[in-house]
Every structure is written in structure tokens, then in C-alpha cells.
Amino acid sequence: MKVLVIGSGAREHALCRSLSLDPDVTALHCAPGNAGIAEVAELHQVDALDGKAVAALATGLGAGLVVVGPEAPLVAGVADAVREAGIPVFGPSKEAAQIEGSKAFAKDVMAVAGVPTGRSYVCTTPDEVATALDAFGAPYVVKDDGLAAGKGVVVTSDLDQAKAHAAACERVVIEEYLDGPEVSLFAVTDGETVVPLQPAQDFKRALDGDEGPNTGGMGAYSPLPWADPRLVDEVLETVLQPTVDGMHRRGTPFSGLLYAGLAITSRGVRVIEFNARFGDPETQVVLARLKTPLAGVLMAAATGNLADLEPLRWSEDAAVTVVVASHNYPGTPRTGDPITGLDEVAAEDAPHAWVLHAGTKRDGDAIVSAGGRVLSVTATGEDLTQARDRAYRAVTRISLDGSQHRTDIAAAAAGTPPA
């Protein structure tokens, strides 16, 4: 099977890495990709938001499966264009992708389906914002209704900061604050059958101790030793299946990867948000533990055959990923700095640790930074402590001027001090 992956981040590198290890994948392509993906897939230049261009590329390559990684192409309808070309595609339609593209749409889906979530108001004027903020009180949760690359949410006790964020958005969803730890749970679905993956936890704040601004994610780990063993079954029954069934009833069936961001509150599980694709950096650790070949799983979802899929097989190992970000991320990150030490990681830490590229590009013989989150180091081990040790050992081999990373990824769950 020839597979084409659309995207250029660490999530797409993780997908390509897993697909490259699948014996059923005869050729692997990625567009536009990055410097790391180029080591496992043939790269192609294409506008990832141009559905006709993506469909033409897939047709020209003779791709048997297209995997659309990022949210923006999905919301732009790229998956629809590929389907119209007669090629199986893993990723929801433009209409179904609104479950991530619009927070208000997602809230409506949940309300109709009876999915537990926080109370919320949709606001378009300063007066509506002020009323909603006053109704909920601090801490304030203000979400840009549209796509914001993981940085459209402000959680703050500063009323002025909450109002300023709302003023910068055309429409916002203001929610009650949900207490308790957060969990990310992915599910593969063909629009009817739902197959949950293993849960993970990510770290959104830029700095240790969950301080600093929200980011697209600074690290993740799986499994969650503190979570209720029944959590996945509960979320499948109360969140994932009702949502997929509800989307089908409203005429916008969801096929692809449904990501549920959850809060384990004192009142039970509540949905914080839905995404329409694999999440970064959780994908890195979840796929590191998946033993079932990935291509068959994605193809079953793309062709409506998930009900016939054998149960997924998982490694007992733990996985940890640590994101290395550029200077001044998530503000105005500096780019163009050379990255060294990648060969040392490959030589000294494989096969238990590896680097997944995000914001990188090749400049002559050098690999340089080209974005805010530059790369992530993922490692596996018999438990979280060993996986953490391996990940942070590999991080120390990498040199990027002015770079930053959190030292406490999975530390609390592993019962160990920060690196």
C-alpha cells in the first residue's frame, strides 16, 4: 500500500515513523514534511490547504491511503477533495471537522448528544463577555471559537487578561472552570464503530510546575498509572460513542480520529474540547506503545470496516516525550538556529529513544529551527521512570541555541524529581 501523509509537524513525523515500520506499507510519501520526515518518507511540495492540489498529488502517486494530519486542512475540506478523487482518506469531512473548527459547534453537538461538559456561553460583544465572566467568576476560561493552533485558550484569574483575550477574537466561548487532572483520549472511528486508543496526559503550560503561558504542548506521557482502570470504557460509553452517533444523526458523520480532551473533575468526567485529528504531543507517546500495525487501522476507518478490525495490541512499556522549543516560544519564536546532536541520539539512545521533528528544515548540510516547537524526544521504558530517564538523557545531547524545555514531564506520575 502506498500512503501519503499530509502535514509537517512532530505528529506527522510520529505517524510516518509508525507507518514506515508497517510491512503493509510499500511506499511512504509526505507533503510538505520536514527534515526529519525526509529520512523515512519521500517529500513533496504542496499547499496542504488546497484540496485539489492534494488530491492531484495523491492520484499522481497512486496512493492507496491519504492521512490528513493537521486540523487546518481538515477544516478547509481537503479530505473531501481526496474522497471525491476516489482515494480512501483518514480524516473527517469539512462539515464534521467543525467539531474542532468551532467550539460553539462542539458544544451544540455535546448538548444534543448528552455528553458531559462544562457550562458555557457563546459571546460576540464586550457586554456579553462581561456578563459571562461575571456569571462564572475566576478562574476565567476564554476560548477563541475558531482554530488557533493550540494557543486560543486563556485560563486566568486576571479579569483584564480574560477580557483582552476575548476582545482579540471575533467570537469566544466562555466556560466554567473544570477542576481535576486532564486526560487526552484518542479514538479511531469510521462514523459508526469507535475504537479508543490508550489515554495520555500532556503539559500545556510553557514552564515547569504548570507555570507560564499556554502552548501547543510541551510534553506527554502514557500510560496513566493514577487513572481509574475503567476510564477508557467510561469515556467510550458516555462521550465518544454518543458523539459519533450524534454526528451521524445530524448528517455530518465523523470518520477519522476523534480526540477528547477531558477533565477528571470532582463531579466526574467532563469534556474540555474535541479535536478532529491526532493531538501533538500525545500522538508521539500513544503510537510509541501501539503494537498493531498502523496502516490497517487507518484504512479500516477510512473504508468503513472498523467493526471487522481485530482488537488493538499494546506494549506494556511506558512512553514519555519532551518537546524542545525555540527561544521565546510561544511568543515570537526565533528561527534559523542550527541543531546539533541528532546523530548522537541516533547512535547512543536508539532504539529506546528517538527524535521527532516539528519546526525544522534543512539548510545545506545543516538542520536548523523553523518554528516554535522545534522537535520532540520520545523514549520508552519498562516504567515511566525509565522512559523519563531515557528521554531526558537524549535531550541533553541536543544543542539549539536559546532553546527551552520542561524538566518535569511525567515527574509526578513517575514519583521522581524533575530532570
XYZ file of C-alpha atoms in Angstrom:
419
model
C 0.000 0.000 0.000
C 1.249 3.478 -0.905
C 0.459 6.002 1.832
C 0.532 9.809 1.595
C 0.629 11.794 4.860
C -0.295 15.482 4.776
C 1.451 17.750 7.288
C 4.834 18.828 8.563
C 4.897 18.558 12.357
C 6.066 16.109 15.016
C 2.626 14.482 14.878
C 3.135 13.707 11.178
C 6.690 12.514 11.874
C 5.289 10.127 14.505
C 2.671 8.886 12.036
C 5.286 8.443 9.308
C 7.630 6.640 11.683
C 4.915 4.152 12.648
C 3.811 3.693 9.038
C 7.412 3.145 7.915
C 7.594 0.174 10.293
C 4.389 -1.360 8.891
C 5.134 -4.242 6.485
C 1.951 -3.490 4.522
C 3.256 -0.033 3.544
C 5.187 -0.388 0.291
C 5.879 3.319 -0.252
C 5.556 6.290 2.089
C 5.141 9.892 0.979
C 4.617 13.123 2.933
C 3.677 16.645 1.889
C 5.184 19.019 2.722
C 7.025 17.207 5.543
C 10.172 18.359 7.333
C 13.856 17.496 7.679
C 13.208 14.517 9.958
C 10.312 13.068 7.963
C 12.584 13.088 4.902
C 14.528 10.242 6.494
C 11.532 7.857 6.341
C 9.324 9.251 3.548
C 9.642 10.895 0.149
C 8.713 14.583 0.455
C 6.566 16.593 -1.938
C 5.815 20.295 -2.009
C 2.116 21.038 -1.939
C -0.211 23.595 -0.397
C -1.723 21.470 2.377
C -4.842 23.689 2.392
C -5.516 23.172 -1.335
C -7.761 20.128 -1.625
C -7.487 19.885 -5.403
C -3.689 20.010 -5.240
C -3.553 17.337 -2.537
C -5.973 15.116 -4.466
C -3.927 15.556 -7.646
C -0.733 14.631 -5.808
C -2.351 11.547 -4.290
C -3.702 10.482 -7.673
C -0.349 11.008 -9.365
C 1.428 8.937 -6.725
C -1.122 6.150 -6.928
C -1.718 6.453 -3.192
C -3.940 3.803 -1.663
C -4.491 5.834 1.515
C -4.168 9.521 2.405
C -3.763 10.571 6.040
C -4.535 14.244 6.731
C -2.654 15.202 9.880
C -3.315 18.858 10.838
C -6.601 20.488 11.696
C -6.432 23.391 9.224
C -6.545 21.204 6.061
C -9.395 19.184 7.561
C -11.430 22.307 8.330
C -10.615 23.528 4.801
C -12.164 20.381 3.303
C -9.030 18.666 1.997
C -10.333 15.216 2.986
C -13.477 15.818 0.913
C -11.434 16.565 -2.201
C -9.413 13.381 -1.778
C -12.560 11.294 -1.272
C -14.084 12.815 -4.404
C -10.997 11.598 -6.268
C -11.880 8.052 -5.178
C -8.996 7.596 -2.739
C -9.549 6.345 0.839
C -8.694 9.100 3.296
C -8.236 9.093 7.058
C -9.742 12.330 8.295
C -13.212 13.863 8.665
C -15.125 15.939 6.156
C -15.123 19.727 6.283
C -18.522 19.734 7.969
C -17.558 17.121 10.561
C -14.223 18.847 11.275
C -16.214 21.768 12.671
C -16.185 19.824 15.938
C -12.695 21.323 16.260
C -13.089 24.294 13.939
C -15.836 25.820 16.093
C -16.034 25.490 19.879
C -19.664 26.606 19.696
C -20.469 23.813 17.211
C -18.809 21.260 19.506
C -20.838 22.499 22.474
C -24.028 22.106 20.471
C -23.073 18.552 19.458
C -22.437 17.683 23.096
C -25.676 19.244 24.279
C -27.761 17.283 21.786
C -25.873 14.028 22.463
C -25.987 14.395 26.240
C -22.216 14.414 26.585
C -20.958 15.752 29.949
C -19.128 19.066 29.602
C -18.774 22.412 31.329
C -21.442 25.096 31.201
C -20.650 27.799 28.656
C -21.721 30.963 26.877
C -21.013 31.967 23.279
C -20.155 35.675 23.177
C -19.670 38.172 20.360
C -19.845 41.540 22.178
C -17.961 43.082 25.135
C -21.210 43.212 27.133
C -21.859 39.502 26.581
C -18.272 38.726 27.571
C -18.525 40.778 30.765
C -21.808 39.095 31.732
C -20.404 35.597 31.139
C -17.200 36.259 33.041
C -19.175 37.656 35.954
C -21.505 34.639 35.929
C -18.673 32.094 36.236
C -16.109 34.047 38.243
C -12.397 33.263 38.454
C -10.535 31.367 37.227
C -11.781 32.510 33.832
C -11.734 30.200 30.790
C -11.901 32.064 27.468
C -11.648 30.151 24.168
C -11.368 31.514 20.653
C -14.254 29.899 18.782
C -12.062 29.128 15.744
C -8.762 27.398 15.111
C -5.802 28.874 16.969
C -3.053 26.232 16.683
C -3.442 25.191 20.307
C -2.991 28.729 21.612
C -6.529 30.117 21.524
C -7.371 29.349 25.149
C -6.670 31.581 28.136
C -7.177 30.316 31.680
C -6.530 33.111 34.147
C -7.647 34.723 37.380
C -6.895 38.156 35.866
C -10.183 39.660 34.689
C -8.463 42.213 32.434
C -6.431 39.495 30.741
C -9.584 37.446 30.143
C -11.360 40.455 28.614
C -8.344 41.321 26.465
C -8.212 37.813 25.009
C -11.926 37.901 24.265
C -11.569 41.297 22.592
C -8.916 39.874 20.254
C -11.322 37.198 18.980
C -14.382 37.583 16.751
C -16.359 35.088 18.792
C -15.458 33.328 22.030
C -16.774 30.535 24.193
C -16.546 31.334 27.898
C -16.787 28.295 30.139
C -16.883 27.342 33.752
C -13.510 26.223 35.081
C -13.197 22.454 35.366
C -11.087 21.195 38.253
C -9.065 17.987 38.361
C -6.368 16.406 36.176
C -6.666 16.470 32.383
C -6.522 13.418 30.122
C -6.290 13.079 26.350
C -8.078 10.119 24.807
C -7.970 9.416 21.068
C -10.462 7.232 19.240
C -10.397 5.921 15.687
C -13.842 5.834 14.080
C -15.425 5.130 10.714
C -18.554 7.075 11.592
C -20.234 4.202 13.408
C -17.744 1.941 15.174
C -15.468 3.646 17.712
C -12.111 2.151 18.751
C -10.464 4.015 21.647
C -6.679 4.188 21.934
C -4.691 4.378 25.180
C -5.001 7.577 27.254
C -2.193 10.088 27.651
C -1.577 13.301 29.546
C 0.048 16.364 28.027
C 1.546 19.528 29.506
C 0.177 22.746 28.022
C 1.982 25.363 30.083
C 5.400 26.532 28.918
C 7.215 26.255 32.236
C 7.810 23.719 34.991
C 5.103 23.386 37.594
C 2.436 24.292 35.022
C 3.505 27.919 35.070
C 3.725 30.335 32.155
C 1.542 30.775 29.060
C -0.452 28.085 27.283
C 1.364 26.391 24.392
C 0.624 23.732 21.818
C 2.060 21.197 24.266
C 5.480 20.776 25.912
C 5.448 17.024 26.534
C 3.306 13.983 27.253
C 3.317 10.508 28.738
C 1.391 7.238 28.649
C 0.080 5.156 30.400
C -1.517 6.970 33.328
C -0.802 4.916 36.457
C -3.101 7.085 38.561
C -6.165 6.793 36.292
C -9.169 4.583 37.023
C -8.771 1.337 35.023
C -12.374 1.786 33.862
C -11.713 5.267 32.442
C -11.466 4.275 28.769
C -14.656 2.203 28.890
C -16.491 5.002 30.681
C -15.396 7.632 28.169
C -16.299 5.358 25.250
C -19.799 4.877 26.682
C -20.530 8.435 27.836
C -18.505 10.617 25.444
C -17.050 9.027 22.314
C -19.847 6.764 21.079
C -22.636 9.273 21.851
C -20.709 11.983 19.996
C -20.105 9.828 16.930
C -23.742 8.680 16.950
C -24.909 12.271 17.322
C -22.758 13.455 14.438
C -24.222 10.698 12.265
C -27.804 11.677 13.178
C -27.224 15.316 12.284
C -25.990 14.333 8.812
C -22.307 15.098 9.438
C -20.830 11.632 10.104
C -17.364 11.794 11.641
C -14.719 9.460 10.211
C -11.105 9.665 11.318
C -9.523 10.487 14.652
C -11.724 11.978 17.363
C -9.661 13.472 20.183
C -11.382 14.073 23.512
C -9.681 16.449 25.923
C -11.080 15.509 29.319
C -11.099 16.840 32.869
C -11.465 14.277 35.652
C -13.425 16.560 37.960
C -14.850 16.069 41.427
C -18.214 15.574 39.671
C -16.937 13.034 37.147
C -15.521 13.115 33.624
C -16.194 16.295 31.648
C -15.179 17.140 28.060
C -12.962 20.205 27.757
C -12.705 20.103 23.974
C -12.784 17.897 20.903
C -10.170 17.817 18.175
C -10.632 16.298 14.737
C -7.146 14.787 14.442
C -4.265 13.239 16.343
C -3.010 15.594 19.070
C 0.585 16.737 19.389
C 2.497 15.766 21.581
C 0.254 12.931 22.773
C 0.480 11.138 19.415
C 4.180 10.584 19.979
C 3.653 8.533 23.150
C 0.453 6.757 22.120
C 1.884 5.483 18.835
C 5.106 4.502 20.605
C 3.031 1.968 22.575
C 0.823 0.690 19.731
C 1.890 -2.772 18.556
C -0.870 -3.264 15.958
C 0.388 -2.134 12.506
C -0.965 1.375 11.969
C -1.858 1.362 8.264
C -4.519 -1.315 8.642
C -6.178 0.587 11.471
C -6.336 3.827 9.493
C -7.514 2.047 6.341
C -10.297 0.283 8.254
C -11.567 3.657 9.467
C -11.259 5.196 6.002
C -13.241 2.378 4.342
C -15.899 1.775 6.993
C -14.554 -1.572 8.159
C -13.578 -0.888 11.771
C -16.118 -3.405 13.072
C -14.044 -6.173 11.457
C -10.751 -4.999 12.969
C -9.004 -7.267 15.461
C -8.619 -5.756 18.971
C -5.669 -3.396 19.165
C -2.472 -4.717 20.749
C -0.476 -2.506 23.109
C 3.004 -2.622 24.611
C 3.237 -2.764 28.390
C 6.085 -0.239 28.171
C 5.669 3.390 29.207
C 6.444 6.275 26.848
C 7.473 9.877 27.523
C 8.013 12.711 25.057
C 9.754 16.011 25.823
C 9.348 18.983 23.476
C 12.346 21.188 22.726
C 11.126 24.670 21.790
C 12.915 27.640 20.309
C 13.909 30.859 22.064
C 10.891 32.960 23.121
C 8.261 30.300 22.360
C 5.252 30.682 22.486
C 5.687 34.405 21.834
C 7.651 35.282 18.713
C 9.998 32.310 18.421
C 13.449 32.717 16.928
C 14.205 30.565 13.899
C 17.215 29.688 11.769
C 19.397 28.370 14.616
C 21.403 25.213 13.823
C 20.513 21.997 15.644
C 23.280 19.576 16.582
C 23.415 16.290 18.467
C 20.751 14.465 16.455
C 23.261 11.910 15.191
C 24.402 11.269 18.766
C 20.857 10.447 19.838
C 20.511 8.007 16.928
C 23.840 6.390 17.764
C 23.641 6.284 21.552
C 19.956 6.114 22.502
C 18.202 4.074 19.813
C 16.068 2.016 19.795
C 14.653 3.201 23.124
C 14.706 6.935 22.297
C 14.306 8.875 19.074
C 13.824 12.427 17.795
C 10.664 13.559 16.015
C 10.964 16.790 14.050
C 8.402 19.597 14.055
C 9.726 23.068 13.203
C 12.886 22.096 11.329
C 14.279 22.465 7.842
C 17.485 21.567 6.051
C 19.876 24.401 5.244
C 22.700 22.927 3.167
C 24.265 20.219 5.288
C 22.746 21.614 8.497
C 19.335 21.193 10.100
C 18.012 24.458 11.536
C 14.998 25.547 13.558
C 11.986 26.722 11.576
C 9.229 27.101 14.162
C 8.282 27.409 17.814
C 8.171 23.771 18.832
C 11.265 22.503 17.062
C 11.353 18.811 17.905
C 10.358 16.268 20.495
C 12.351 13.441 22.020
C 10.310 10.309 22.660
C 11.519 7.369 24.742
C 10.099 4.102 26.025
C 10.938 2.094 29.128
C 9.661 -0.581 31.459
C 8.047 2.175 33.515
C 7.690 5.952 33.437
C 10.886 6.468 35.433
C 12.997 4.598 32.898
C 11.234 6.264 29.963
C 11.815 9.712 31.523
C 15.476 8.977 32.157
C 15.986 7.890 28.560
C 14.111 10.877 27.128
C 15.985 13.463 29.168
C 19.347 11.774 28.542
C 18.682 12.163 24.818
C 17.578 15.776 25.255
C 20.946 16.631 26.821
C 22.700 15.534 23.616
C 20.806 18.078 21.509
C 22.105 21.621 21.164
C 19.919 24.502 19.954
C 20.906 27.997 20.996
C 18.348 29.592 23.313
C 16.127 26.518 23.340
C 13.833 25.624 26.214
C 12.142 22.511 27.542
C 10.272 21.491 30.656
C 12.142 19.304 33.138
C 9.080 17.867 34.879
C 7.292 15.908 32.154
C 5.730 12.831 33.836
C 7.710 13.506 37.023
C 4.709 13.478 39.343
C 3.223 10.370 37.751
C 6.565 8.581 37.985
C 7.190 9.789 41.538
C 10.575 11.242 40.588
C 12.055 14.755 40.822
C 12.324 16.969 37.705
C 15.229 16.255 35.358
